[in-house]
PDB file of C-alpha atoms and ligand atoms in Angstrom:
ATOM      1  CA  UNK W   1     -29.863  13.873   8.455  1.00 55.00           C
ATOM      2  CA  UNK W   2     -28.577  11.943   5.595  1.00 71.00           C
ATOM      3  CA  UNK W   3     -28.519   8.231   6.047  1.00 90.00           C
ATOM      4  CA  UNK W   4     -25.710   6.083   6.093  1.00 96.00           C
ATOM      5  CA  UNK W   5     -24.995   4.641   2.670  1.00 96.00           C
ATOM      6  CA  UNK W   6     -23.539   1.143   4.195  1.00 97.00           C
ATOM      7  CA  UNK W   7     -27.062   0.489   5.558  1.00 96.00           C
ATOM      8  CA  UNK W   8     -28.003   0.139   1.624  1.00 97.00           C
ATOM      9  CA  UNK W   9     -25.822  -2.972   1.296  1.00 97.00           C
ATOM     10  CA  UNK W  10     -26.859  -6.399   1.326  1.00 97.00           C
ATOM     11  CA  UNK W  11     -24.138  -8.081   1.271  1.00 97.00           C
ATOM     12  CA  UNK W  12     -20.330  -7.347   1.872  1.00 98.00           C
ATOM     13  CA  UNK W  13     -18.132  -9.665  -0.631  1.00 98.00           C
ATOM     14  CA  UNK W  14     -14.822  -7.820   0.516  1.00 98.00           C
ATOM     15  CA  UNK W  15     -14.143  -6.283   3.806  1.00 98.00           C
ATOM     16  CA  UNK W  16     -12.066  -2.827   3.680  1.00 98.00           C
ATOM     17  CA  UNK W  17      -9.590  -5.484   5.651  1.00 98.00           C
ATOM     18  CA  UNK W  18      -9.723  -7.775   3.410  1.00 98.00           C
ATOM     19  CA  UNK W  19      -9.226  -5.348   0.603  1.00 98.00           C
ATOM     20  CA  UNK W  20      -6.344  -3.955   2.666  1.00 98.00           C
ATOM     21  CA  UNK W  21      -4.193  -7.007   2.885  1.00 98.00           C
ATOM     22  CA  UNK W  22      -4.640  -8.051  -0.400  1.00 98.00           C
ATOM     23  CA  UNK W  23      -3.313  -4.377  -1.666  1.00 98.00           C
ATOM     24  CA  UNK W  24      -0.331  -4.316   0.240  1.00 98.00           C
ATOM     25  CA  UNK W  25       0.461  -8.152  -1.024  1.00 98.00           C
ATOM     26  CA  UNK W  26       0.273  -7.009  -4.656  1.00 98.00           C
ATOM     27  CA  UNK W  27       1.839  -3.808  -4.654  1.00 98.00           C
ATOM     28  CA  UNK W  28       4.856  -6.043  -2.833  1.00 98.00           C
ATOM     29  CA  UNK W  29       4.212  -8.295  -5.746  1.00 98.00           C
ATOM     30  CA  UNK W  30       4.494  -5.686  -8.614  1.00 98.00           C
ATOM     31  CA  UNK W  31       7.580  -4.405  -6.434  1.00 98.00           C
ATOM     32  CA  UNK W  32       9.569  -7.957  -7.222  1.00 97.00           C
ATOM     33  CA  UNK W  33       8.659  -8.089 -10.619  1.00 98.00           C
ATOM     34  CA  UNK W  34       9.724  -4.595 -11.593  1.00 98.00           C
ATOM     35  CA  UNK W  35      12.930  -5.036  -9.569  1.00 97.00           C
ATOM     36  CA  UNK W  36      13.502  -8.606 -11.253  1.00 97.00           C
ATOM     37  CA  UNK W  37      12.591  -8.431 -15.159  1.00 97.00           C
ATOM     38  CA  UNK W  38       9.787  -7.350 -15.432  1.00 98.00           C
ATOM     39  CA  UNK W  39      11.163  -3.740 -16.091  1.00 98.00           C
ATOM     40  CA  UNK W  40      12.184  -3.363 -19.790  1.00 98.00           C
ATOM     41  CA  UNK W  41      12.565   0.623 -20.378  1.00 98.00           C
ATOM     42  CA  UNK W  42      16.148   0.914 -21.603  1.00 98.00           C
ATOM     43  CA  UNK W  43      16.422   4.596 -19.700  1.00 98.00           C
ATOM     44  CA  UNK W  44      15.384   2.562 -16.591  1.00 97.00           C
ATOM     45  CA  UNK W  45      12.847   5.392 -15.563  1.00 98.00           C
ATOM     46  CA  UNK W  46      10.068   4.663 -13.183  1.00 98.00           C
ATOM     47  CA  UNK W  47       6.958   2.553 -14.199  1.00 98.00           C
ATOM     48  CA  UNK W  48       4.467   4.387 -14.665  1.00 98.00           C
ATOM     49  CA  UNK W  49       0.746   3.441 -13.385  1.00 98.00           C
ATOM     50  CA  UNK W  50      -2.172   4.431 -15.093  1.00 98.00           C
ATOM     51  CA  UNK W  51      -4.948   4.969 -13.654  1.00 98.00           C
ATOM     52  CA  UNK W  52      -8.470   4.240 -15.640  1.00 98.00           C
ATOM     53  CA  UNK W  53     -10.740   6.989 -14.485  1.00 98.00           C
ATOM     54  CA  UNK W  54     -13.033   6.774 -12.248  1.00 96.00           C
ATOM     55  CA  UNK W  55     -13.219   3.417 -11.180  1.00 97.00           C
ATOM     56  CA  UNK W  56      -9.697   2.836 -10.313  1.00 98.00           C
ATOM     57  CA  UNK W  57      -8.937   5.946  -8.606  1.00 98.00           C
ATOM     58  CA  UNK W  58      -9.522   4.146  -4.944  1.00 98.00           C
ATOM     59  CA  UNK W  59      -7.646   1.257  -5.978  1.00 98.00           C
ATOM     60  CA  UNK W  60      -4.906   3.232  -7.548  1.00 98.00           C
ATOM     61  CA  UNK W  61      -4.581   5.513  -4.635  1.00 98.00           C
ATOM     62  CA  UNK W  62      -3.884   2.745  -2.135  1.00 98.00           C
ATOM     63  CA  UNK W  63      -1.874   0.751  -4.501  1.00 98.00           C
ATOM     64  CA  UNK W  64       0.878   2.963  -5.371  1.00 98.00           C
ATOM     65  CA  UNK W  65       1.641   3.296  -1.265  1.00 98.00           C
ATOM     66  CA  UNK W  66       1.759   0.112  -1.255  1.00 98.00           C
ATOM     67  CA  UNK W  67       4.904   0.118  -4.255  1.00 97.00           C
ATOM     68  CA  UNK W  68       7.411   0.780  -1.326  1.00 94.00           C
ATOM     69  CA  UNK W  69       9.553   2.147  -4.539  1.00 95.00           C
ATOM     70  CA  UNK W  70       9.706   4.534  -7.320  1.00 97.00           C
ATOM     71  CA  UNK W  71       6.887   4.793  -9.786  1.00 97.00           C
ATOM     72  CA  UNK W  72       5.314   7.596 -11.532  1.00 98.00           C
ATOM     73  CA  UNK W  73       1.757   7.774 -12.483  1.00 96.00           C
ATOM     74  CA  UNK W  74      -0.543   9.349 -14.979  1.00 98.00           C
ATOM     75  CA  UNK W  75      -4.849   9.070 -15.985  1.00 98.00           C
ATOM     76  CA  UNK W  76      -7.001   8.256 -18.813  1.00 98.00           C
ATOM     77  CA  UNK W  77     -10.628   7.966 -19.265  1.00 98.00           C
ATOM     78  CA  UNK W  78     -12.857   5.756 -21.411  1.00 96.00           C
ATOM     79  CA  UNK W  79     -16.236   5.727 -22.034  1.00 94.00           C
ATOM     80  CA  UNK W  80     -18.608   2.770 -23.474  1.00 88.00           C
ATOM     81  CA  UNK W  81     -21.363   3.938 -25.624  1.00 79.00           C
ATOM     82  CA  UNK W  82     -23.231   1.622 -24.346  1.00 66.00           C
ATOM     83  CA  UNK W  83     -26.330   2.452 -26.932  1.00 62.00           C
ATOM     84  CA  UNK W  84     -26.481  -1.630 -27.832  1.00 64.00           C
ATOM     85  CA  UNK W  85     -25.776  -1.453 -31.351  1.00 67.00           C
ATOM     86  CA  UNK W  86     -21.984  -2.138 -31.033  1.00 77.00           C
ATOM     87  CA  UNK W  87     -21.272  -4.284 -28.147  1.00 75.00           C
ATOM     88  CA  UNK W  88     -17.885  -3.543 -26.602  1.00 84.00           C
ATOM     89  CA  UNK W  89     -17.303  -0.279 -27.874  1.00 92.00           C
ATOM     90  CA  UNK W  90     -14.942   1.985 -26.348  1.00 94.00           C
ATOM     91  CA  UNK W  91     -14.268   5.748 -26.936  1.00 94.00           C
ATOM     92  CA  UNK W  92     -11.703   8.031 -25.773  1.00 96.00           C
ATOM     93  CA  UNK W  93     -12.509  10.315 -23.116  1.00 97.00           C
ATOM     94  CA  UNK W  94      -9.332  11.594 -21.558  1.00 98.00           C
ATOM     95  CA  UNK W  95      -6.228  11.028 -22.872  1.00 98.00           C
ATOM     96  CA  UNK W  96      -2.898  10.616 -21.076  1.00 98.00           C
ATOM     97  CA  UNK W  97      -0.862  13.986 -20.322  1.00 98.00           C
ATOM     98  CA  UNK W  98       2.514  12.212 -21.317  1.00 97.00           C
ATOM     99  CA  UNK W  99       3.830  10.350 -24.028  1.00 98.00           C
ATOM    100  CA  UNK W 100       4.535   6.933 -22.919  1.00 98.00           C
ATOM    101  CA  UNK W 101       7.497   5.998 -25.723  1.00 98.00           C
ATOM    102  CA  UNK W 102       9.860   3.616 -23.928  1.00 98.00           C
ATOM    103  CA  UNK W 103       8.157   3.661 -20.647  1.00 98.00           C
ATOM    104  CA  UNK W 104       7.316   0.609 -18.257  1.00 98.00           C
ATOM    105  CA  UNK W 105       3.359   0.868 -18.002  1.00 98.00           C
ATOM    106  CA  UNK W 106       1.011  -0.421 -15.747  1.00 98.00           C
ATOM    107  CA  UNK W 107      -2.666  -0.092 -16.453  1.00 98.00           C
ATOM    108  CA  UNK W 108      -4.471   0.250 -13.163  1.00 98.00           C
ATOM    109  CA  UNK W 109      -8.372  -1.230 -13.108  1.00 98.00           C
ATOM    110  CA  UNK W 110     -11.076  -1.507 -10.840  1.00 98.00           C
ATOM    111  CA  UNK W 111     -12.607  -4.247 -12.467  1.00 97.00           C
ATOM    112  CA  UNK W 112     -12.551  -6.063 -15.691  1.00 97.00           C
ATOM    113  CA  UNK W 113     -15.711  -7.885 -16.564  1.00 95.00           C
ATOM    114  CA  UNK W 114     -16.424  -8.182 -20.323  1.00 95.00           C
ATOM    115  CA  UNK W 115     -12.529  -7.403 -21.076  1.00 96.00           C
ATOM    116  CA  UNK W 116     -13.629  -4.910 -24.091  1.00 96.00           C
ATOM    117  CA  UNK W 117     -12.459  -1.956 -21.893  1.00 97.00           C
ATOM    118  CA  UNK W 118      -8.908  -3.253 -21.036  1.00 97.00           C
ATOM    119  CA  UNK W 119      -8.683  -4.813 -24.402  1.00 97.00           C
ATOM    120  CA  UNK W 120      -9.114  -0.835 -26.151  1.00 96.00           C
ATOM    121  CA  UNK W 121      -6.758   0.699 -24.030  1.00 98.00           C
ATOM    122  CA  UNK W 122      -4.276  -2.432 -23.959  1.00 98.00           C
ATOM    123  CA  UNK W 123      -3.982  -2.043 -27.855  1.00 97.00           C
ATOM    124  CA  UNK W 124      -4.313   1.878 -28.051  1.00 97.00           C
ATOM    125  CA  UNK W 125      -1.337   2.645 -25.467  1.00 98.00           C
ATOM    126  CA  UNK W 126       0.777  -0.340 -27.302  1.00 98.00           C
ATOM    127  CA  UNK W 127       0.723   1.213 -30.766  1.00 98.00           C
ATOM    128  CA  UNK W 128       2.631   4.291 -28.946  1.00 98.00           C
ATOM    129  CA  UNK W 129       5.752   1.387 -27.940  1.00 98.00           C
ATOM    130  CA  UNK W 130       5.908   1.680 -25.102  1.00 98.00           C
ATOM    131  CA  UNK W 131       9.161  -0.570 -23.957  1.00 98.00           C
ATOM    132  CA  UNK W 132       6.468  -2.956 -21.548  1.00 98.00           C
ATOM    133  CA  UNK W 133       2.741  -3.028 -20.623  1.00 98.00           C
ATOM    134  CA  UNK W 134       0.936  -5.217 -18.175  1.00 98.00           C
ATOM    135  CA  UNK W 135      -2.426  -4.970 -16.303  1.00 98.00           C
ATOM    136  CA  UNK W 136      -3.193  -5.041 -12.691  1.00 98.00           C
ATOM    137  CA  UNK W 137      -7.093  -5.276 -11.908  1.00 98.00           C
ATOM    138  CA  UNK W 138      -8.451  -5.322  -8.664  1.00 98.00           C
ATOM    139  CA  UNK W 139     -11.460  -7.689  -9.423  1.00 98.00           C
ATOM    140  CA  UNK W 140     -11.723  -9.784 -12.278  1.00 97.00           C
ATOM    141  CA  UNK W 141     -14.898 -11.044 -13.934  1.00 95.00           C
ATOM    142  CA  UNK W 142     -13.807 -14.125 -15.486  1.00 92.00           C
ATOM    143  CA  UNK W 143     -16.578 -15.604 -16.024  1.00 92.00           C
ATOM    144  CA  UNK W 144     -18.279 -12.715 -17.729  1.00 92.00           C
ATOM    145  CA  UNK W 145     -14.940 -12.354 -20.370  1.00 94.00           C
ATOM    146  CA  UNK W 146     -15.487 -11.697 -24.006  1.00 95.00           C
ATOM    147  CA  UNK W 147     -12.286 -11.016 -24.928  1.00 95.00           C
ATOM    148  CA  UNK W 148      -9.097 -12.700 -25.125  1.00 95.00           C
ATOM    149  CA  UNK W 149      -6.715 -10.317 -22.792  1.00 94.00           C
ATOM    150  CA  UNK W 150      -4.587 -11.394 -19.975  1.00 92.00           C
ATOM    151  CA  UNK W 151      -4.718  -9.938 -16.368  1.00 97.00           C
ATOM    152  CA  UNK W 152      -0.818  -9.691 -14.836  1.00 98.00           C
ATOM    153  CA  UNK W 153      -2.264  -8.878 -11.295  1.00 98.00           C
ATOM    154  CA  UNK W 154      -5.676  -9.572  -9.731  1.00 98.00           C
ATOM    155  CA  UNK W 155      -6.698  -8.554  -6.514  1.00 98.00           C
ATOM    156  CA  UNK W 156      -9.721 -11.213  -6.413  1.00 98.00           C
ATOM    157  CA  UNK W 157     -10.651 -13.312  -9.162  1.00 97.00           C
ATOM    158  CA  UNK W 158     -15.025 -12.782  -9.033  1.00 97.00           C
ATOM    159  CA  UNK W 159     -16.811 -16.290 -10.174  1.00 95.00           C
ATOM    160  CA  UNK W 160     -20.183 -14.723  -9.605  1.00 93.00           C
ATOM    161  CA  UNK W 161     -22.174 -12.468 -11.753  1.00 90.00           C
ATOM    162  CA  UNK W 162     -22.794 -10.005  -8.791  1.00 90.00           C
ATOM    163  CA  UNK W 163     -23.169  -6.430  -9.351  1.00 92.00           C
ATOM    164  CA  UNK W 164     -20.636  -4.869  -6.964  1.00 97.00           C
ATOM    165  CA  UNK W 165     -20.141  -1.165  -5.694  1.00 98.00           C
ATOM    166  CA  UNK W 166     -17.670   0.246  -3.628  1.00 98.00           C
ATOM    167  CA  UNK W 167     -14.367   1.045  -3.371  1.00 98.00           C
ATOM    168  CA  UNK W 168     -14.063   3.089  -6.444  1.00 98.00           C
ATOM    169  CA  UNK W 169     -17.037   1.008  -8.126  1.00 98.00           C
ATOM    170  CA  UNK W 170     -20.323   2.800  -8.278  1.00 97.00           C
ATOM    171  CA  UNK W 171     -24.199   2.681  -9.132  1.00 97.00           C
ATOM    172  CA  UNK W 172     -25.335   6.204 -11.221  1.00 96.00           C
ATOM    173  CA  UNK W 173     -21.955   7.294  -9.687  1.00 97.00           C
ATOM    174  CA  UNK W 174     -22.781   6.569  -6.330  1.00 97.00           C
ATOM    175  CA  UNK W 175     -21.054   4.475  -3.452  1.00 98.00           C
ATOM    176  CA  UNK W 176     -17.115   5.032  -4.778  1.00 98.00           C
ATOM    177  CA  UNK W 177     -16.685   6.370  -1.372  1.00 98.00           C
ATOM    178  CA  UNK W 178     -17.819   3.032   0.431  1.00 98.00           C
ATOM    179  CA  UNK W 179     -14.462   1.766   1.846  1.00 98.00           C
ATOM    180  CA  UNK W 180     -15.297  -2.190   1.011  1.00 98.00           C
ATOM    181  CA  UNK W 181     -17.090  -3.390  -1.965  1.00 98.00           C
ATOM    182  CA  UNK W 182     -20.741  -5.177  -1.548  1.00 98.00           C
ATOM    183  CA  UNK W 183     -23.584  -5.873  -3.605  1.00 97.00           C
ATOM    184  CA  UNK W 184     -26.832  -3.404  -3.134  1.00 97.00           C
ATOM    185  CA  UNK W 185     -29.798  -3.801  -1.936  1.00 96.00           C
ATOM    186  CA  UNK W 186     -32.468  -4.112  -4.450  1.00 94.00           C
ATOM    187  CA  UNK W 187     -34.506  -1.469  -3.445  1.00 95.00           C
ATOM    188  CA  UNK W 188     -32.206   1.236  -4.308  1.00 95.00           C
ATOM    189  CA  UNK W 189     -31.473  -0.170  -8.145  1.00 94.00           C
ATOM    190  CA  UNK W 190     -33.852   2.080 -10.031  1.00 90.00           C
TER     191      UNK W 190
HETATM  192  C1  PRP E 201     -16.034  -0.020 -15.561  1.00 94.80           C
HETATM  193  C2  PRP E 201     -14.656  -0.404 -15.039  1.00 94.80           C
HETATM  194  C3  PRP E 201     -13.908  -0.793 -16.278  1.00 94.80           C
HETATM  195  C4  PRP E 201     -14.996  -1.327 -17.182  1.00 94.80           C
HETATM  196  C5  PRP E 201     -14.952  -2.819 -17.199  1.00 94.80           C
HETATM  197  O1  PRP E 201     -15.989   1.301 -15.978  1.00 94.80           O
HETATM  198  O2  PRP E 201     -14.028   0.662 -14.369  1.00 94.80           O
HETATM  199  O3  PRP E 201     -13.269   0.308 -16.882  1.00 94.80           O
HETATM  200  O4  PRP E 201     -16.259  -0.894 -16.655  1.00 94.80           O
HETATM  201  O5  PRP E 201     -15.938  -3.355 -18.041  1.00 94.80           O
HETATM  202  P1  PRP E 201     -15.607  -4.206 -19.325  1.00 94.80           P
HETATM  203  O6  PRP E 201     -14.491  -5.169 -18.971  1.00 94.80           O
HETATM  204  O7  PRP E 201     -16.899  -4.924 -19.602  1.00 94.80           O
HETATM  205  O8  PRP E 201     -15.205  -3.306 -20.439  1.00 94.80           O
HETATM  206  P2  PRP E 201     -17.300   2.195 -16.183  1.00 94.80           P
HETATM  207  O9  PRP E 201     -17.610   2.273 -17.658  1.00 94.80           O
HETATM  208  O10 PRP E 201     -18.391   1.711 -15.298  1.00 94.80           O
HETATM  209  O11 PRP E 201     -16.806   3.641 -15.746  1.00 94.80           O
HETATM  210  P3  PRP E 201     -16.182   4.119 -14.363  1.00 94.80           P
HETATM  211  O12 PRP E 201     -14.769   3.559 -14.262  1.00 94.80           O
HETATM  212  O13 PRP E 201     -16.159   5.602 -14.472  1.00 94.80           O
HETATM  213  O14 PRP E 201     -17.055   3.627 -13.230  1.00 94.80           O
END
């Protein structure tokens, strides 16, 4: 029988409750904003939400029911190369299916730690004009930031240097499907 993948955490940092609440308070809070400024497309479509693949897809998917309006959404993918030689650089991996020209966007993030990822796709998707763009992040590192790009929404603000999984967040891909976030137990970090 497979074993229970919650038995490999040591700690929880944010209860699928927890995670829950806070969800439904900032999808209320992107709600208000849209409906009171915040929106700047002059065709007045729907923001759109886009989601950063793969990390975000949880958070995404429970954030735009909890947008009690009308809001389209689209996904992207980045990659890091993550080979040490150039810190904080980002490649595109999959690009959006629409053009965003005009549009309200909302770039939808697991986490943000170092800031390089959000900072590449902040300045890629604003050289197509799009009429607004702000970030909502579910976590934010801020004490790990190395670059100098602001966070609209944040689910919870992280002052530790923990390595989290869950909730979209993984180790070698594994533990997106845990529904809270927690830190693993050492034995099963190769
Ligand atoms: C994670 C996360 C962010 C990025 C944040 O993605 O989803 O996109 O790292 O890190 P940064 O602020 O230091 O750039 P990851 O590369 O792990 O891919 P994933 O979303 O597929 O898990």
């Amino acid at each position: 029988m497979a074993d229970n993948i919650a038995e490999r955490i040591s700690r929880i940092l944010f209860s699928a409750e927890q995670i829950g609440t806070r969800v439904h308070e900032v999808g209320e809070q992107i709600r208000f904003d849209y409906a009171n400024g915040a929106a700047k497309d002059p065709k007045r479509r729907p923001p759109l939400l886009v989601c950063v693949l793969h990390g975000a897809l949880v958070f995404m998917a429970d954030l735009a029911r909890e947008i009690p309006t009308e809001v389209e959404y689209d996904f992207i993918s980045v990659s890091s190369y993550g080979n040490g030689t150039s810190p904080g650089a980002v490649r595109l991996v999959k690009d959006l299916d629409r053009p965003i020209e005009g549009r309200d966007v909302l770039i939808v993030e697991d986490i943000v730690d170092t800031g390089y990822t959000i900072d590449y796709l902040r300045r890629g998707l604003a050289a197509r004009r799009p009429a607004s763009i702000r970030i909502c992040s579910l976590i934010d590192k801020v004490p790990r930031r190395e670059t100098d790009v602001q966070v609209d929404y944040v689910g919870f603000p992280l002052e530790e240097n923990a390595f989290i999984v869950g909730y979209g967040m993984d180790y070698q891909e594994l533990y997106r499907n845990l529904p809270f976030i927690g830190v693993l137990k050492p034995e099963y970090i190769k």
